[in-house]
Coordinates of C-alpha atoms and ligand atoms in Angstrom, one line a residue:
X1 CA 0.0 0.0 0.0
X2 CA 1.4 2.9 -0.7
X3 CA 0.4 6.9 -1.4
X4 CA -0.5 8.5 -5.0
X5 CA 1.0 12.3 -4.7
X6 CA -1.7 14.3 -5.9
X7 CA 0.0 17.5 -5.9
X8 CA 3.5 19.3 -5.1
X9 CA 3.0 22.9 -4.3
X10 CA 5.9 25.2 -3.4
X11 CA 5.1 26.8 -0.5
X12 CA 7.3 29.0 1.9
X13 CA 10.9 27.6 1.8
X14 CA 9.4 23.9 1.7
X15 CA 6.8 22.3 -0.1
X16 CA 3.3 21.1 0.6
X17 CA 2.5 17.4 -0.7
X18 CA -1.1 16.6 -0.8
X19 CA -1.2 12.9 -0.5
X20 CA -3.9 10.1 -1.2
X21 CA -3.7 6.3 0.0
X22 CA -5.8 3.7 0.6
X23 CA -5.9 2.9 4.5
X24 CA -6.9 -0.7 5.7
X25 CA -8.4 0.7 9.1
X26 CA -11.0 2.5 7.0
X27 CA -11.5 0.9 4.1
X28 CA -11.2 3.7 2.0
X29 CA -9.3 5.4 0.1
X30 CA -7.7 8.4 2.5
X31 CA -6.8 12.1 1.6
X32 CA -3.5 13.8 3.8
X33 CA -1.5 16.9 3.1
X34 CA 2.2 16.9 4.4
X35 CA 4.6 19.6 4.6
X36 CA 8.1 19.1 4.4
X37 CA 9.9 22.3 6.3
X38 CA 13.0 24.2 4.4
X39 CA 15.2 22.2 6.4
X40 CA 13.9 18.9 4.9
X41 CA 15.7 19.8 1.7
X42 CA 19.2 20.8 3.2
X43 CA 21.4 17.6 4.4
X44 CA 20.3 17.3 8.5
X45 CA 22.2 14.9 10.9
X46 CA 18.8 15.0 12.8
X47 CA 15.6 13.7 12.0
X48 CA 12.4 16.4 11.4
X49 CA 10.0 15.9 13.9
X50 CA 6.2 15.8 12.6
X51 CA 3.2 18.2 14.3
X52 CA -0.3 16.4 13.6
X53 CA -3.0 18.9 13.2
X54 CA -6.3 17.7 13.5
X55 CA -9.0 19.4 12.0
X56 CA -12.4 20.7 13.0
X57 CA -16.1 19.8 11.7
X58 CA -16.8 20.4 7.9
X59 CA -12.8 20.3 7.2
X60 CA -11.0 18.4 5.0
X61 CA -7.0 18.4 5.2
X62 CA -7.1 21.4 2.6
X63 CA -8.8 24.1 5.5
X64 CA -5.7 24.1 7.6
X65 CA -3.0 24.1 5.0
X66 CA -4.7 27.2 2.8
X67 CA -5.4 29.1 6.5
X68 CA -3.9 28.1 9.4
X69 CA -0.1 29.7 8.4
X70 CA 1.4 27.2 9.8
X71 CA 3.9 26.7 6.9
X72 CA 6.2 29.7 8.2
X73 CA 6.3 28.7 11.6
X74 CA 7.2 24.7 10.6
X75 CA 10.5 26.8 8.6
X76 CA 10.9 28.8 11.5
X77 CA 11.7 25.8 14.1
X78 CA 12.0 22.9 11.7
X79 CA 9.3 20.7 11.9
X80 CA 7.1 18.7 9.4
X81 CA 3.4 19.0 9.5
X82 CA 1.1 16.3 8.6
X83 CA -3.1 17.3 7.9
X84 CA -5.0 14.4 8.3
X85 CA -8.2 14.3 7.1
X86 CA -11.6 14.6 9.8
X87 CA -13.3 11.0 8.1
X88 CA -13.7 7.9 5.9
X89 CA -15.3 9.1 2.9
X90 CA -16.6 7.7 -1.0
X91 CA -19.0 5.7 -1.5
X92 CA -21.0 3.4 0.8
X93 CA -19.5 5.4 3.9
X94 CA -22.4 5.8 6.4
X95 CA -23.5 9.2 6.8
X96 CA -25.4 11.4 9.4
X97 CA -29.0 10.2 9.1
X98 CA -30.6 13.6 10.2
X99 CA -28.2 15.2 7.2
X100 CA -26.1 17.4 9.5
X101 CA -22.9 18.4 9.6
X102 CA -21.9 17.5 13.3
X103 CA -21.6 13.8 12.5
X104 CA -20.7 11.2 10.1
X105 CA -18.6 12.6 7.0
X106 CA -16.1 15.5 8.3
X107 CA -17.4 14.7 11.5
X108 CA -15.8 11.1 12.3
X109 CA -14.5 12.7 16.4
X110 CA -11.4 10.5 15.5
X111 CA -12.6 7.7 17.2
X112 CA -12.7 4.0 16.6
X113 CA -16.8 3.4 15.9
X114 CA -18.1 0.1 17.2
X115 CA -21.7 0.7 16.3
X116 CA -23.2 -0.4 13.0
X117 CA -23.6 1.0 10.2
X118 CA -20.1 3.3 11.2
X119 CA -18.2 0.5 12.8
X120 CA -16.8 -0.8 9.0
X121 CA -15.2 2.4 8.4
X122 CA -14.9 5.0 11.1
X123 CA -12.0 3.4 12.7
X124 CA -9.9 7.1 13.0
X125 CA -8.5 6.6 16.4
X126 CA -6.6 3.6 14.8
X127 CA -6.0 5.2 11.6
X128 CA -4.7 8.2 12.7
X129 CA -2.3 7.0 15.8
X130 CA -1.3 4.1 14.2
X131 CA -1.5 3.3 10.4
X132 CA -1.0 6.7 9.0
X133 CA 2.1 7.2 10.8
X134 CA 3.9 3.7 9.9
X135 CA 2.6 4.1 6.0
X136 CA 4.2 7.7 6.2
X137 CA 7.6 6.7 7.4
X138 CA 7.4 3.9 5.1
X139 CA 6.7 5.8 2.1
X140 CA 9.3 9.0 2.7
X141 CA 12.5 6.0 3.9
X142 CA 15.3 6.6 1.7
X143 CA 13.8 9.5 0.1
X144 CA 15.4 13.2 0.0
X145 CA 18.1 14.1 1.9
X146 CA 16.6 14.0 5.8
X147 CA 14.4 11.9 7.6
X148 CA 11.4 12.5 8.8
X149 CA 10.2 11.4 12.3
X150 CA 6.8 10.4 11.9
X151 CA 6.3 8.1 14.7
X152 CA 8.7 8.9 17.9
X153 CA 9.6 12.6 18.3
X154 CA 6.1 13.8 17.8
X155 CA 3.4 16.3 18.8
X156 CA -0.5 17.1 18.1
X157 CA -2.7 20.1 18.0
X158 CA -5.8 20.3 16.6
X159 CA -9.3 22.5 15.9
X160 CA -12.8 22.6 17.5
X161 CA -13.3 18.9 17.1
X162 CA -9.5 18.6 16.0
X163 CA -8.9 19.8 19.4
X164 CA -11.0 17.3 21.2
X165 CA -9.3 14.4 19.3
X166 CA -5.8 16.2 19.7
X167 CA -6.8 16.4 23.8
X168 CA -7.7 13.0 23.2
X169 CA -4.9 10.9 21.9
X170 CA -2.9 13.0 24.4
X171 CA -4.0 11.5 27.1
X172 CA -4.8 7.9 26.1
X173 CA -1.8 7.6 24.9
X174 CA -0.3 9.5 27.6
X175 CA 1.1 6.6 29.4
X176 CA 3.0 5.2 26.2
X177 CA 4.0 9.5 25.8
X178 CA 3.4 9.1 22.3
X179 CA 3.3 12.8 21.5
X180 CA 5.5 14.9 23.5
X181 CA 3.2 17.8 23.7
X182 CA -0.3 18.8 23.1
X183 CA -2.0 22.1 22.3
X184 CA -5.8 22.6 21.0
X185 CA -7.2 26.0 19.4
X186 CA -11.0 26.1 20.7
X187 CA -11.5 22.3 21.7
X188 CA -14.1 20.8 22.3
X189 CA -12.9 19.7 25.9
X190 CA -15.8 17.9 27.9
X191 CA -18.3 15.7 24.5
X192 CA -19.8 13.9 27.2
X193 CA -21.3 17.2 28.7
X194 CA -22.3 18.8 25.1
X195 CA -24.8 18.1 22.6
X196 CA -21.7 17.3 19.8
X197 CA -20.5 15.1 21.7
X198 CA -23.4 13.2 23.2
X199 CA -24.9 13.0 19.6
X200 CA -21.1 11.7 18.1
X201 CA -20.1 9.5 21.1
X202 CA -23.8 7.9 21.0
X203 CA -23.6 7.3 17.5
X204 CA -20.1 5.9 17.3
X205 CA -20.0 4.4 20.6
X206 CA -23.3 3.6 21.8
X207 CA -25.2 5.5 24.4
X208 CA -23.7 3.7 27.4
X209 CA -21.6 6.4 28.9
X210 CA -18.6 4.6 30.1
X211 CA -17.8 3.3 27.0
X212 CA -17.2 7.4 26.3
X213 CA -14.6 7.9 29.1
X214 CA -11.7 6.4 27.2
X215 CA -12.2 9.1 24.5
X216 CA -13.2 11.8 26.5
X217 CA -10.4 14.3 28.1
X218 CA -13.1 15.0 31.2
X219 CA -12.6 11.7 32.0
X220 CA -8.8 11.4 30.8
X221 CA -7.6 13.6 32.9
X222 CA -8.5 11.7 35.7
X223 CA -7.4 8.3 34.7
X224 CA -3.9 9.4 33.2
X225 CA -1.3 10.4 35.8
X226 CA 0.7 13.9 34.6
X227 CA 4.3 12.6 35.1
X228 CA 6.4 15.7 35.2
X229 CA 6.2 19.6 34.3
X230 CA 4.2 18.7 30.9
X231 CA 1.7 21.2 30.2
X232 CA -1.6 21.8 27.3
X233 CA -1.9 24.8 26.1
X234 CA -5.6 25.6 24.7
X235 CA -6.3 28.9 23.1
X236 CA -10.4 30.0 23.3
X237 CA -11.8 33.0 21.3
X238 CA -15.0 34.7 23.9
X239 CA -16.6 35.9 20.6
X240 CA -17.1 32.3 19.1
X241 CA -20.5 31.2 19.1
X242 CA -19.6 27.7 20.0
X243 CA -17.9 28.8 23.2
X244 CA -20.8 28.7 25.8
X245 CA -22.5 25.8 24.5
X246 CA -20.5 23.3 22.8
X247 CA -16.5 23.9 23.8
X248 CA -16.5 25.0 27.6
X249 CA -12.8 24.7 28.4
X250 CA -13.5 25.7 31.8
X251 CA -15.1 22.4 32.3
X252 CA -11.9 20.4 31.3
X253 CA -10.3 23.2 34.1
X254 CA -13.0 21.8 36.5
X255 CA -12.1 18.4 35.8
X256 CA -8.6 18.8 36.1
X257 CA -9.0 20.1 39.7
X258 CA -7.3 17.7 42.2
X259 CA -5.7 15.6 39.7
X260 CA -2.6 15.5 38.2
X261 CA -2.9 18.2 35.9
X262 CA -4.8 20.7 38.2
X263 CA -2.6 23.6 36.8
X264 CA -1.4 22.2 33.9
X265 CA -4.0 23.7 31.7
X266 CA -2.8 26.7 30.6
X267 CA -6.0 28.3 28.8
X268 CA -6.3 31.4 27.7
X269 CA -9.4 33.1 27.0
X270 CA -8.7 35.9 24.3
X271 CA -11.1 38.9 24.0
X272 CA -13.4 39.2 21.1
X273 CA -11.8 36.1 18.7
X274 CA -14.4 33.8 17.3
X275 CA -14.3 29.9 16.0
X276 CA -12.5 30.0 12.3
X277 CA -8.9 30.3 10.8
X278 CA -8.6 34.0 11.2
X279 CA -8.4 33.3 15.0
X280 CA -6.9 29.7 14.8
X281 CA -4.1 31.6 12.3
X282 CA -3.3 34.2 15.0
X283 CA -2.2 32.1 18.0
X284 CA -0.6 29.4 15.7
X285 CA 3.1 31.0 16.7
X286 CA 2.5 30.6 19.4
X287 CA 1.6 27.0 19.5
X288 CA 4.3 26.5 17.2
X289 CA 7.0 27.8 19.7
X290 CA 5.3 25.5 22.1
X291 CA 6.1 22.5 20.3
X292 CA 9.4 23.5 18.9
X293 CA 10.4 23.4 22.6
X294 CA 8.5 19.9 23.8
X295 CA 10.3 18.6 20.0
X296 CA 13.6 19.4 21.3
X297 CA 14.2 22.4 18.4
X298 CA 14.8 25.1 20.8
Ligands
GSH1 N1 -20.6 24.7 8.9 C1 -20.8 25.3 10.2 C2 -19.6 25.8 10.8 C3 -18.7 24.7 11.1 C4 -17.3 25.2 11.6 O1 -17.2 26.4 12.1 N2 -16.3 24.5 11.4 C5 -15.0 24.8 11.8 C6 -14.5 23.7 12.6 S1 -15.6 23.3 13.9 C7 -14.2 25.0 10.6 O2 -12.9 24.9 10.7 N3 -14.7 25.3 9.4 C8 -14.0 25.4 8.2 C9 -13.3 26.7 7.9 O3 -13.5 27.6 8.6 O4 -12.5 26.7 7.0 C10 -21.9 26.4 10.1 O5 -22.4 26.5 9.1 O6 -22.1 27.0 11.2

């Protein structure tokens, strides 16, 4: 199995590879932007580490690599970028029944379904964590001049419900530290306690609620143990409309009270933004600058 390269597009002082290939977990064939940083083209004794940027709801991996500027900053420190997309999609991929577009197609919550009809193909936990990453190292071996570190020296961040799933894998996979730092622009942070999140984590998961608290970062928090200084950073605009109702980071704060990462959330609430790229696109240097430090770049 390997990737079809759809397109190479000069971008910055690297390139941008939007990528196709068709992933076992899903059953379908899967879409993936990648940038390679400037440095990736100059000889480098050290591998590139890799920043995963999950998406939000309605995204595909195109949103994020036309808006999100992240392209300068991956020059700036020297890290790859890899835009997964948010779902399974083609034909005979289950969608929402009621039509909308909180569930089903660009709205897969980058979990592993176990519920019919979504069970056959959204399996994005999996996909994302696992198979994308070992097809990606596969595919770039013994090409160009540097190597790219798709699998060890890693980070995430992510959008709305990118952020959830970047909050997410975090901290389920916390105890293996598979990414070495996590940031999340306007998360959803609690699904269990919100209607997006009841609606996806029913349909995916079924409606008994504990079969939710592996997935959900309300629940994470409190079964994962923060083994040093490592922090999240979340950045929340007050003027999006999905603040109050859907997103609440000051429940995740709630939650995170007498555990291990009571004061480890470092969220800042910033005056006036609202949900889409042109805030996302503002605090990305800072998130970047984040990771380039966790990555070991700076
Ligand atoms: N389609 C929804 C908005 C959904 C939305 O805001 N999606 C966010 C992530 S949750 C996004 O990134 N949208 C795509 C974009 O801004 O490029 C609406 O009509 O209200």
């Amino acid at each position: 199995m390997t990737f079809q390269i759809k397109q190479e597009i000069a971008s910055c002082g690297g390139k941008l590879m939007k990528l196709s290939h068709p992933s076992k977990k899903t059953g379908t064939e899967m879409e993936v932007n990648v940038y390679l940083p400037k440095q990736y083209f100059h000889k480098q004794d050290q591998s590139i580490p890799v920043l995963y940027y999950l998406s939000g709801l309605t995204c595909s991996p195109q949103n994020a690599s036309e808006k999100a500027f992240w392209q300068p900053q991956a020059d700036k420190y020297g890290f790859a970028l890899v835009f997964p997309d948010t779902s399974p999609r083609g034909e005979g991929v289950p969608d929402d029944p009621e039509e909308s577009w909180d569930f089903g197609i660009s709205a897969s919550f980058y979990v592993d379904a176990t519920q019919e009809p979504y069970k056959k193909n959204y399996q994005m936990f999996s996909y994302i964590h696992d198979e994308l990453p070992r097809e990606l190292s596969q595919f770039f071996e013994n090409k160009g001049n540097s190597k790219l570190d798709f699998v060890e020296n890693v980070a995430i961040t992510g959008h709305s419900m990118g952020g959830f799933g970047a909050l997410s894998a975090f901290l389920k996979l916390y105890p293996e530290r598979k990414y070495k730092s996590c940031s999340a622009f306007a998360p959803i942070t609690f699904p269990s306690k919100v209607q997006w999140g009841q609606k996806a984590f029913g349909g995916y998961l079924g409606q008994e609620e504990e079969k939710w608290k592996p997935y959900d970062p309300g629940h994470l928090l409190k079964m994962t143990t923060n083994i040093g200084s490592d922090k999240i950073l979340i950045h929340q605009g007050t003027g999006d409309p999905f603040y109050k109702n859907q997103l609440k980071p000051e429940l995740l704060l709630e939650a995170s009270k007498g555990t291990s990462w009571d004061g480890k959330i470092n969220l800042n609430l910033v005056e006036g933004f609202d949900h889409s790229y042109y805030f996302v696109s503002t605090f990305v240097p800072e998130h970047a600058e984040f990771h380039a430090k966790n990555l070991g770049l700076i």
